[in-house]
């Protein structure tokens, strides 16, 4: 499945610097607002030591990790939902993302201006929250104006149900709450709501951009953010974006690890961000491996074997017969599929099997 996260934040909080450290695409990073004129899309390879271990065993012709797309947009300002700054065009750039990475400036630096004149990450968070909520309120009201009459006069049950959902969202947004605070009754309602593609329904990861000295333990600004979001169920990540950008420029893995150790970090911000994104979106990984290819596949936790097969190809799901499943630990300890088969470590699973993180799978199908 294609996973896409959108980076938002005020100008000069370090969004593009973080983006540069995350991906191979190089957004312009400059000390003035709106230096990102078009949305930048970068692709991050998801680091997974299990994929590396499987590739060492099978020595395949090709190794294919899974990836995350990051969309970086211009810094938003107060009034963006009404066209201020570079306006709501940029809000539309993140409408199709799975999650939002909200970058907050949590460092002092007199050489880098702040659009509101002072450092206050909680205030900055509330400005962005308000702009996203106002944009969603506009979306909800526009949709209501089209469907309300249909729901009242026709016999369209789906229209009536969607109207009820829209009214719930409208009430929450008018109170300054995000759409994700509305709890829908059932899967059918969730499906109807998903078609609205609201911005504040998306799960949020707050990235506190700190100076290098605060990269390990954070600082007072980080604690203010932590307190402000404690009821949201969001992820919080501490990253020194400028330091991460320096690390990303190093050529070898060994050099990057040495740099990380020098600043007291065990892993890069990229790796920590990806792990946070997976937790936030309830994602896990299964693998396929053999002499031709060793590959990682991302899936949403809780899916069953046929749906996992469908991630590879829709024919696999449509004609699913069964799955052969080897646990990662068994594959690594025994050293081959042949050895796992001889030791009885291959499970034969049907349509009700719930895929587990790290499973090595082979699907049998017929169409």
Coordinates of C-alpha atoms in Angstrom, one line a residue:
X1 CA 0.0 0.0 0.0
X2 CA 1.2 3.5 -0.8
X3 CA 1.7 5.5 2.4
X4 CA 1.8 9.3 2.1
X5 CA 2.4 11.9 4.9
X6 CA 2.1 15.6 4.5
X7 CA 4.3 18.1 6.3
X8 CA 2.6 21.2 7.6
X9 CA 3.7 24.1 9.8
X10 CA 4.3 27.9 9.9
X11 CA 7.0 29.4 7.8
X12 CA 10.6 29.0 9.1
X13 CA 9.9 26.2 11.6
X14 CA 12.2 23.8 9.8
X15 CA 9.7 21.9 7.5
X16 CA 11.9 22.0 4.4
X17 CA 15.0 21.2 6.4
X18 CA 13.3 18.2 7.8
X19 CA 12.1 17.2 4.3
X20 CA 15.6 17.4 3.0
X21 CA 16.9 15.1 5.7
X22 CA 14.0 12.6 5.1
X23 CA 14.2 12.2 1.3
X24 CA 16.5 12.3 -1.7
X25 CA 14.5 15.3 -3.1
X26 CA 16.1 18.6 -2.1
X27 CA 13.6 21.3 -1.3
X28 CA 14.9 24.9 -1.1
X29 CA 15.6 25.7 2.5
X30 CA 15.9 29.5 3.1
X31 CA 15.3 32.0 5.8
X32 CA 12.2 33.6 4.4
X33 CA 8.5 32.5 4.1
X34 CA 7.1 30.6 1.2
X35 CA 10.4 29.4 -0.3
X36 CA 8.6 26.2 -1.2
X37 CA 6.5 27.4 -4.1
X38 CA 5.3 24.0 -5.4
X39 CA 4.6 20.9 -3.3
X40 CA 7.7 18.8 -3.0
X41 CA 7.3 15.0 -2.9
X42 CA 10.1 12.8 -1.6
X43 CA 10.3 9.1 -1.2
X44 CA 11.7 7.5 2.0
X45 CA 12.9 3.9 2.0
X46 CA 11.6 2.3 5.1
X47 CA 14.6 0.9 7.0
X48 CA 14.0 -2.7 8.2
X49 CA 16.8 -4.9 9.5
X50 CA 14.6 -8.0 8.9
X51 CA 14.6 -7.3 5.1
X52 CA 18.4 -7.1 5.2
X53 CA 18.6 -10.4 7.2
X54 CA 16.3 -12.2 4.7
X55 CA 18.3 -10.9 1.8
X56 CA 21.5 -12.3 3.3
X57 CA 19.9 -15.7 3.6
X58 CA 18.4 -15.9 0.1
X59 CA 20.9 -13.7 -1.8
X60 CA 18.1 -12.6 -4.3
X61 CA 18.6 -10.8 -7.6
X62 CA 16.5 -7.9 -6.2
X63 CA 15.8 -6.5 -2.8
X64 CA 12.7 -4.2 -2.6
X65 CA 12.0 -2.3 0.6
X66 CA 8.7 -0.5 1.2
X67 CA 8.5 3.3 1.0
X68 CA 6.7 6.3 2.4
X69 CA 6.0 9.4 0.4
X70 CA 6.5 12.8 2.1
X71 CA 4.7 15.9 0.7
X72 CA 6.2 19.2 1.8
X73 CA 4.0 22.3 1.3
X74 CA 4.7 26.0 1.8
X75 CA 4.5 27.4 5.3
X76 CA 0.9 28.2 6.3
X77 CA 0.0 31.4 8.1
X78 CA -3.0 32.7 10.0
X79 CA -5.8 33.2 7.4
X80 CA -4.5 30.5 5.0
X81 CA -8.0 28.9 4.8
X82 CA -9.2 32.2 3.4
X83 CA -6.3 32.7 1.0
X84 CA -3.7 34.5 3.2
X85 CA -0.1 33.8 2.4
X86 CA 0.0 31.3 -0.4
X87 CA -3.5 30.3 0.6
X88 CA -5.7 27.3 0.6
X89 CA -4.2 25.8 -2.6
X90 CA -1.6 24.3 -0.3
X91 CA -4.1 22.8 2.1
X92 CA -5.4 20.9 -0.9
X93 CA -1.9 19.4 -1.5
X94 CA -2.2 17.4 1.7
X95 CA -5.9 16.4 1.3
X96 CA -5.0 13.0 -0.1
X97 CA -2.3 12.1 2.5
X98 CA -2.8 9.4 5.1
X99 CA -1.3 11.4 8.0
X100 CA -0.1 14.9 8.8
X101 CA 3.4 15.6 10.2
X102 CA 3.0 18.9 12.0
X103 CA 6.4 20.6 12.5
X104 CA 6.7 22.9 15.5
X105 CA 9.7 25.2 16.1
X106 CA 11.1 24.4 19.5
X107 CA 14.5 26.2 19.3
X108 CA 15.8 29.8 19.8
X109 CA 17.8 31.3 17.1
X110 CA 18.0 35.1 16.5
X111 CA 19.2 34.6 13.0
X112 CA 16.0 32.8 11.9
X113 CA 13.0 35.0 12.0
X114 CA 9.6 33.8 13.2
X115 CA 6.6 34.9 11.3
X116 CA 4.8 35.9 14.5
X117 CA 7.9 37.4 16.2
X118 CA 8.4 35.0 19.1
X119 CA 8.9 31.3 19.8
X120 CA 5.7 29.7 21.1
X121 CA 5.1 26.2 19.7
X122 CA 1.7 25.8 21.4
X123 CA 0.4 29.1 19.8
X124 CA 1.8 27.9 16.5
X125 CA 0.0 24.6 16.8
X126 CA -3.3 26.3 17.5
X127 CA -2.9 28.6 14.5
X128 CA -2.4 25.6 12.1
X129 CA -5.2 23.6 13.9
X130 CA -7.6 26.6 13.3
X131 CA -6.7 26.9 9.6
X132 CA -7.2 23.2 9.0
X133 CA -10.5 23.3 10.9
X134 CA -11.8 26.3 9.0
X135 CA -10.9 24.6 5.7
X136 CA -12.8 21.5 6.8
X137 CA -15.8 23.6 7.9
X138 CA -15.9 25.1 4.5
X139 CA -15.8 21.6 2.9
X140 CA -18.6 20.4 5.2
X141 CA -20.8 23.4 4.7
X142 CA -20.4 23.1 0.9
X143 CA -21.4 19.5 1.0
X144 CA -24.3 20.1 3.3
X145 CA -25.7 22.7 1.0
X146 CA -25.8 20.1 -1.8
X147 CA -27.1 17.1 0.1
X148 CA -29.4 18.5 2.8
X149 CA -32.5 18.9 0.6
X150 CA -31.9 15.5 -1.0
X151 CA -31.8 13.9 2.5
X152 CA -34.9 15.7 3.7
X153 CA -37.2 15.1 0.7
X154 CA -35.9 11.9 -1.0
X155 CA -35.8 8.3 0.1
X156 CA -32.0 8.1 -0.1
X157 CA -31.0 6.6 3.2
X158 CA -27.3 7.0 2.4
X159 CA -27.8 10.8 1.8
X160 CA -29.7 11.1 5.1
X161 CA -26.9 9.2 6.9
X162 CA -24.2 11.4 5.3
X163 CA -26.2 14.5 6.2
X164 CA -26.2 13.4 9.9
X165 CA -22.5 12.8 9.8
X166 CA -21.9 16.2 8.2
X167 CA -23.9 17.9 10.9
X168 CA -21.9 16.1 13.6
X169 CA -18.7 17.4 12.0
X170 CA -20.1 20.9 11.6
X171 CA -20.9 21.1 15.3
X172 CA -17.5 20.0 16.3
X173 CA -15.6 22.3 13.9
X174 CA -17.7 25.3 14.9
X175 CA -16.6 24.6 18.5
X176 CA -12.9 24.7 17.4
X177 CA -12.5 21.0 17.6
X178 CA -10.9 18.8 14.9
X179 CA -13.1 16.3 12.9
X180 CA -11.2 13.4 14.4
X181 CA -12.9 14.1 17.8
X182 CA -16.2 13.0 16.3
X183 CA -16.8 9.3 17.0
X184 CA -18.9 7.5 14.3
X185 CA -21.2 4.6 15.1
X186 CA -20.1 2.0 12.6
X187 CA -17.9 1.0 9.6
X188 CA -20.5 2.1 7.1
X189 CA -20.5 5.6 8.6
X190 CA -16.7 5.6 8.6
X191 CA -16.8 4.7 4.9
X192 CA -19.1 7.6 4.1
X193 CA -17.0 10.0 6.1
X194 CA -13.8 8.9 4.4
X195 CA -15.1 10.1 1.1
X196 CA -15.2 13.7 2.5
X197 CA -11.4 13.6 2.7
X198 CA -11.3 16.1 5.7
X199 CA -8.0 17.4 6.8
X200 CA -8.6 17.2 10.6
X201 CA -9.7 13.6 10.4
X202 CA -6.2 12.6 9.6
X203 CA -4.0 11.3 12.4
X204 CA -1.2 13.8 13.4
X205 CA 2.4 13.4 14.4
X206 CA 3.9 16.5 16.1
X207 CA 7.6 16.9 15.3
X208 CA 9.3 19.2 17.8
X209 CA 12.2 20.7 15.9
X210 CA 14.9 21.4 18.4
X211 CA 18.6 22.5 18.5
X212 CA 21.3 19.8 18.6
X213 CA 21.8 20.2 22.3
X214 CA 18.2 19.3 22.9
X215 CA 18.1 16.4 20.4
X216 CA 18.1 13.6 23.0
X217 CA 16.0 14.9 25.9
X218 CA 14.1 17.8 24.5
X219 CA 13.6 21.2 26.2
X220 CA 10.9 23.3 27.9
X221 CA 9.2 24.1 24.5
X222 CA 8.9 20.3 23.9
X223 CA 7.3 19.9 27.4
X224 CA 4.8 22.6 26.6
X225 CA 3.8 20.8 23.4
X226 CA 3.6 17.5 25.2
X227 CA 1.2 19.0 27.8
X228 CA -0.9 20.6 25.0
X229 CA -1.5 17.4 23.1
X230 CA -1.9 14.9 25.9
X231 CA -5.6 14.3 25.2
X232 CA -5.1 13.9 21.4
X233 CA -3.7 10.4 21.1
X234 CA -1.1 11.8 18.7
X235 CA 2.6 10.9 18.3
X236 CA 5.3 13.3 19.5
X237 CA 8.8 13.1 18.0
X238 CA 11.8 15.2 19.0
X239 CA 14.1 15.9 16.0
X240 CA 17.0 18.3 15.4
X241 CA 16.2 18.8 11.7
X242 CA 19.4 20.8 10.9
X243 CA 21.5 18.0 12.5
X244 CA 19.5 15.3 10.7
X245 CA 20.1 17.2 7.4
X246 CA 23.9 17.1 8.1
X247 CA 23.7 13.4 8.9
X248 CA 21.8 12.8 5.6
X249 CA 24.7 14.3 3.7
X250 CA 27.2 11.8 4.9
X251 CA 28.2 9.1 2.4
X252 CA 28.4 5.9 4.4
X253 CA 26.3 4.1 7.0
X254 CA 29.3 4.0 9.3
X255 CA 29.8 7.8 9.1
X256 CA 26.1 8.4 9.9
X257 CA 26.2 6.1 12.9
X258 CA 29.3 7.8 14.3
X259 CA 27.7 11.2 13.9
X260 CA 24.5 9.9 15.7
X261 CA 26.6 8.5 18.6
X262 CA 28.5 11.8 18.9
X263 CA 25.2 13.6 19.6
X264 CA 23.9 10.8 21.8
X265 CA 21.3 9.3 19.5
X266 CA 20.9 5.5 18.9
X267 CA 19.0 5.9 15.5
X268 CA 18.3 8.7 13.0
X269 CA 15.3 10.9 13.0
X270 CA 14.2 9.3 9.7
X271 CA 14.0 5.8 11.4
X272 CA 12.2 7.2 14.4
X273 CA 9.7 9.1 12.3
X274 CA 8.9 6.1 10.2
X275 CA 8.3 3.9 13.3
X276 CA 6.1 6.7 14.7
X277 CA 4.2 6.9 11.4
X278 CA 3.6 3.1 11.4
X279 CA 2.3 3.2 15.0
X280 CA 0.1 6.2 14.2
X281 CA -1.4 4.5 11.2
X282 CA -1.6 1.0 12.7
X283 CA 0.7 -0.5 10.0
X284 CA 2.9 -3.6 10.0
X285 CA 5.1 -5.4 7.4
X286 CA 5.1 -8.9 5.9
X287 CA 7.7 -10.3 3.5
X288 CA 8.0 -12.4 0.4
X289 CA 11.5 -13.9 -0.3
X290 CA 13.3 -16.2 -2.6
X291 CA 16.1 -16.3 -5.2
X292 CA 14.4 -13.8 -7.5
X293 CA 13.3 -11.2 -4.9
X294 CA 13.2 -10.3 -1.2
X295 CA 10.5 -7.7 -0.6
X296 CA 8.7 -5.9 2.2
X297 CA 4.9 -5.2 2.0
X298 CA 3.1 -2.8 4.2
X299 CA -0.4 -3.6 5.5
X300 CA -2.9 -2.3 8.0
X301 CA -2.8 -4.4 11.2
X302 CA -5.6 -6.9 11.5
X303 CA -6.1 -7.8 7.9
X304 CA -6.6 -11.4 6.8
X305 CA -4.5 -13.4 4.3
X306 CA -6.6 -12.8 1.2
X307 CA -6.5 -9.0 1.7
X308 CA -2.7 -9.2 2.3
X309 CA -2.4 -11.2 -1.0
X310 CA -4.4 -8.4 -2.7
X311 CA -1.7 -5.9 -1.9
X312 CA 0.6 -7.8 -4.3
X313 CA -2.1 -8.1 -7.0
X314 CA -5.9 -8.1 -7.0
X315 CA -5.9 -11.5 -8.8
X316 CA -4.1 -13.0 -5.7
X317 CA -7.0 -11.9 -3.5
X318 CA -9.8 -12.8 -6.0
X319 CA -8.5 -16.3 -6.6
X320 CA -7.0 -16.9 -3.1
X321 CA -6.7 -20.6 -2.1
X322 CA -4.4 -20.6 0.9
X323 CA -1.2 -19.0 2.2
X324 CA 2.0 -20.7 3.3
X325 CA 3.4 -18.8 6.3
X326 CA 6.8 -18.9 8.0
X327 CA 7.6 -16.9 11.1
X328 CA 10.5 -14.6 10.7
X329 CA 12.3 -16.0 13.7
X330 CA 12.1 -19.6 12.3
X331 CA 13.3 -18.5 8.9
X332 CA 16.4 -16.7 10.3
X333 CA 17.3 -19.5 12.8
X334 CA 16.9 -22.4 10.3
X335 CA 18.4 -20.5 7.4
X336 CA 16.2 -21.4 4.5
X337 CA 12.7 -22.2 3.3
X338 CA 13.8 -25.8 2.7
X339 CA 14.9 -26.2 6.3
X340 CA 11.7 -24.7 7.6
X341 CA 9.7 -27.1 5.4
X342 CA 11.7 -30.1 6.7
X343 CA 11.2 -28.9 10.3
X344 CA 7.5 -28.5 9.9
X345 CA 7.7 -24.7 10.4
X346 CA 5.5 -23.7 7.5
X347 CA 1.9 -23.0 8.4
X348 CA -0.9 -23.6 5.9
X349 CA -3.4 -20.9 6.5
X350 CA -6.8 -20.1 5.0
X351 CA -9.0 -17.1 4.4
X352 CA -9.5 -16.3 8.1
X353 CA -5.8 -16.1 9.0
X354 CA -4.9 -12.7 10.5
X355 CA -1.5 -11.7 9.2
X356 CA 1.2 -11.0 11.8
X357 CA 4.0 -8.5 11.7
X358 CA 7.1 -10.2 10.2
X359 CA 5.3 -13.1 8.5
X360 CA 7.0 -14.5 5.4
X361 CA 4.2 -15.4 3.1
X362 CA 3.7 -17.4 -0.1
X363 CA 0.2 -17.2 -1.7
X364 CA -1.5 -19.9 -3.7
X365 CA -4.3 -18.7 -6.0
X366 CA -6.3 -19.6 -9.0
X367 CA -8.2 -17.2 -11.4

